Amino acid sequence: MPSSEQPKTYSISDLAKEFDITTRTIRFYEDKGLLAPERRGQTRIYTPADRTTLKLILRGKRLGLSLEESRDIIGMYSPGQSNEEQLKTLIDRIRGRKETLQQQLHDIEVMMLDLQESEQRCNDALRELGVSGD
């Protein structure tokens, strides 16, 4: 008996469950042109490539990339090629994100010091008035 094995496909609910996201989120990515499943009537049929794209979109989101940045990077992929440009672009985006986060961390540390100093001054002023602020 010849094997006419069909490639694995996924429903929208399969992917939503696997990645712990809502079907609405997946439809949002479709509306943005990031995913384009086949349709059989009203049913969406996702391929393994669609699943991989969704996985990359979600990874980009976790890294703090915008959807546009994720789209650009995913669009650079060429099967069977070195994908050097894609990898270098991703590294640049990662480095930029790290720089932004380092600056935000510094800003938070400075703000925490300012808040601690302000709180201490207020407590000192209350003590001078004979009132406990703690």
Tab-separated table of C-alpha atoms in Angstrom:
chain	number	residue	atom	x	y	z
A	1	MET	CA	0.000	0.000	0.000
A	2	PRO	CA	1.633	3.294	-1.080
A	3	SER	CA	2.064	5.922	1.598
A	4	SER	CA	0.366	9.152	0.700
A	5	GLU	CA	1.025	10.785	4.028
A	6	GLN	CA	-0.311	14.321	4.222
A	7	PRO	CA	1.888	16.930	5.872
A	8	LYS	CA	0.735	17.729	9.419
A	9	THR	CA	-1.651	20.635	9.640
A	10	TYR	CA	-3.005	22.564	12.599
A	11	SER	CA	-6.262	24.254	13.454
A	12	ILE	CA	-6.356	27.695	15.024
A	13	SER	CA	-7.347	26.120	18.341
A	14	ASP	CA	-4.421	23.641	18.121
A	15	LEU	CA	-1.950	26.520	17.809
A	16	ALA	CA	-3.673	28.640	20.439
A	17	LYS	CA	-3.498	25.783	22.908
A	18	GLU	CA	0.104	24.862	22.061
A	19	PHE	CA	1.402	28.425	22.468
A	20	ASP	CA	-0.993	29.394	25.274
A	21	ILE	CA	-2.444	32.333	23.368
A	22	THR	CA	-5.962	33.183	22.243
A	23	THR	CA	-7.387	32.477	18.820
A	24	ARG	CA	-8.006	36.217	18.653
A	25	THR	CA	-4.245	36.789	18.919
A	26	ILE	CA	-3.644	34.466	15.977
A	27	ARG	CA	-6.324	36.215	13.925
A	28	PHE	CA	-4.671	39.551	14.810
A	29	TYR	CA	-1.372	38.280	13.339
A	30	GLU	CA	-3.308	37.210	10.234
A	31	ASP	CA	-4.858	40.670	9.946
A	32	LYS	CA	-1.358	42.168	10.124
A	33	GLY	CA	-0.250	39.893	7.263
A	34	LEU	CA	2.154	37.845	9.379
A	35	LEU	CA	0.238	34.596	8.907
A	36	ALA	CA	-1.730	33.431	5.877
A	37	PRO	CA	-3.332	30.046	6.491
A	38	GLU	CA	-5.184	28.108	3.854
A	39	ARG	CA	-8.944	28.125	4.131
A	40	ARG	CA	-11.417	25.328	3.679
A	41	GLY	CA	-14.703	27.150	3.907
A	42	GLN	CA	-14.559	29.000	7.225
A	43	THR	CA	-11.869	26.711	8.639
A	44	ARG	CA	-8.287	27.917	8.816
A	45	ILE	CA	-5.650	25.306	8.017
A	46	TYR	CA	-2.145	26.070	9.305
A	47	THR	CA	0.966	24.370	7.953
A	48	PRO	CA	4.164	23.540	9.832
A	49	ALA	CA	5.648	26.691	8.250
A	50	ASP	CA	2.766	28.763	9.701
A	51	ARG	CA	3.437	27.174	13.097
A	52	THR	CA	7.122	28.095	12.858
A	53	THR	CA	6.253	31.651	11.845
A	54	LEU	CA	3.930	31.975	14.830
A	55	LYS	CA	6.649	30.627	17.106
A	56	LEU	CA	9.095	33.227	15.743
A	57	ILE	CA	6.557	36.045	16.131
A	58	LEU	CA	6.035	35.106	19.770
A	59	ARG	CA	9.779	34.811	20.364
A	60	GLY	CA	10.276	38.267	18.843
A	61	LYS	CA	7.566	39.612	21.132
A	62	ARG	CA	9.333	38.121	24.184
A	63	LEU	CA	12.552	39.797	23.021
A	64	GLY	CA	10.743	43.121	22.787
A	65	LEU	CA	10.716	43.362	19.005
A	66	SER	CA	7.870	45.157	17.297
A	67	LEU	CA	5.664	43.194	14.919
A	68	GLU	CA	7.223	45.134	12.041
A	69	GLU	CA	10.725	44.147	13.170
A	70	SER	CA	9.653	40.516	13.492
A	71	ARG	CA	8.049	40.639	10.045
A	72	ASP	CA	11.251	42.039	8.510
A	73	ILE	CA	13.488	39.460	10.173
A	74	ILE	CA	11.199	36.523	9.374
A	75	GLY	CA	10.914	37.774	5.783
A	76	MET	CA	14.704	37.652	5.390
A	77	TYR	CA	14.787	33.886	5.889
A	78	SER	CA	15.749	31.868	2.828
A	79	PRO	CA	15.742	28.068	3.219
A	80	GLY	CA	19.017	26.511	2.156
A	81	GLN	CA	20.908	29.816	2.384
A	82	SER	CA	23.339	31.058	5.019
A	83	ASN	CA	20.853	33.715	6.173
A	84	GLU	CA	23.795	35.833	7.303
A	85	GLU	CA	21.898	39.096	6.735
A	86	GLN	CA	18.956	37.848	8.787
A	87	LEU	CA	21.196	36.786	11.661
A	88	LYS	CA	23.171	40.035	11.646
A	89	THR	CA	19.949	42.057	11.623
A	90	LEU	CA	18.603	40.039	14.526
A	91	ILE	CA	21.832	40.563	16.478
A	92	ASP	CA	21.603	44.325	15.829
A	93	ARG	CA	18.009	44.396	17.078
A	94	ILE	CA	18.921	42.337	20.150
A	95	ARG	CA	21.805	44.666	20.952
A	96	GLY	CA	19.565	47.704	20.523
A	97	ARG	CA	16.966	46.171	22.829
A	98	LYS	CA	19.653	45.380	25.418
A	99	GLU	CA	20.904	48.981	25.295
A	100	THR	CA	17.373	50.271	25.801
A	101	LEU	CA	16.808	47.945	28.745
A	102	GLN	CA	20.172	48.912	30.299
A	103	GLN	CA	19.190	52.587	30.088
A	104	GLN	CA	15.774	51.856	31.586
A	105	LEU	CA	17.416	49.871	34.390
A	106	HIS	CA	19.763	52.783	35.104
A	107	ASP	CA	16.831	55.204	35.085
A	108	ILE	CA	14.930	52.992	37.542
A	109	GLU	CA	17.958	52.769	39.849
A	110	VAL	CA	18.323	56.573	39.846
A	111	MET	CA	14.601	56.998	40.498
A	112	MET	CA	14.740	54.500	43.387
A	113	LEU	CA	17.565	56.508	44.974
A	114	ASP	CA	15.600	59.737	44.524
A	115	LEU	CA	12.516	58.157	46.082
A	116	GLN	CA	14.507	56.807	49.031
A	117	GLU	CA	16.108	60.214	49.629
A	118	SER	CA	12.745	61.984	49.402
A	119	GLU	CA	11.148	59.503	51.773
A	120	GLN	CA	14.030	59.941	54.216
A	121	ARG	CA	13.716	63.752	54.099
A	122	CYS	CA	9.979	63.496	54.776
A	123	ASN	CA	10.548	61.129	57.693
A	124	ASP	CA	13.246	63.450	59.080
A	125	ALA	CA	10.852	66.424	58.815
A	126	LEU	CA	8.124	64.469	60.614
A	127	ARG	CA	10.549	63.503	63.384
A	128	GLU	CA	11.471	67.168	63.825
A	129	LEU	CA	7.761	67.854	64.269
A	130	GLY	CA	7.596	65.070	66.851
A	131	VAL	CA	5.480	62.822	64.631
A	132	SER	CA	6.394	59.318	63.542
A	133	GLY	CA	6.275	58.778	59.774
A	134	ASP	CA	7.090	55.067	59.753
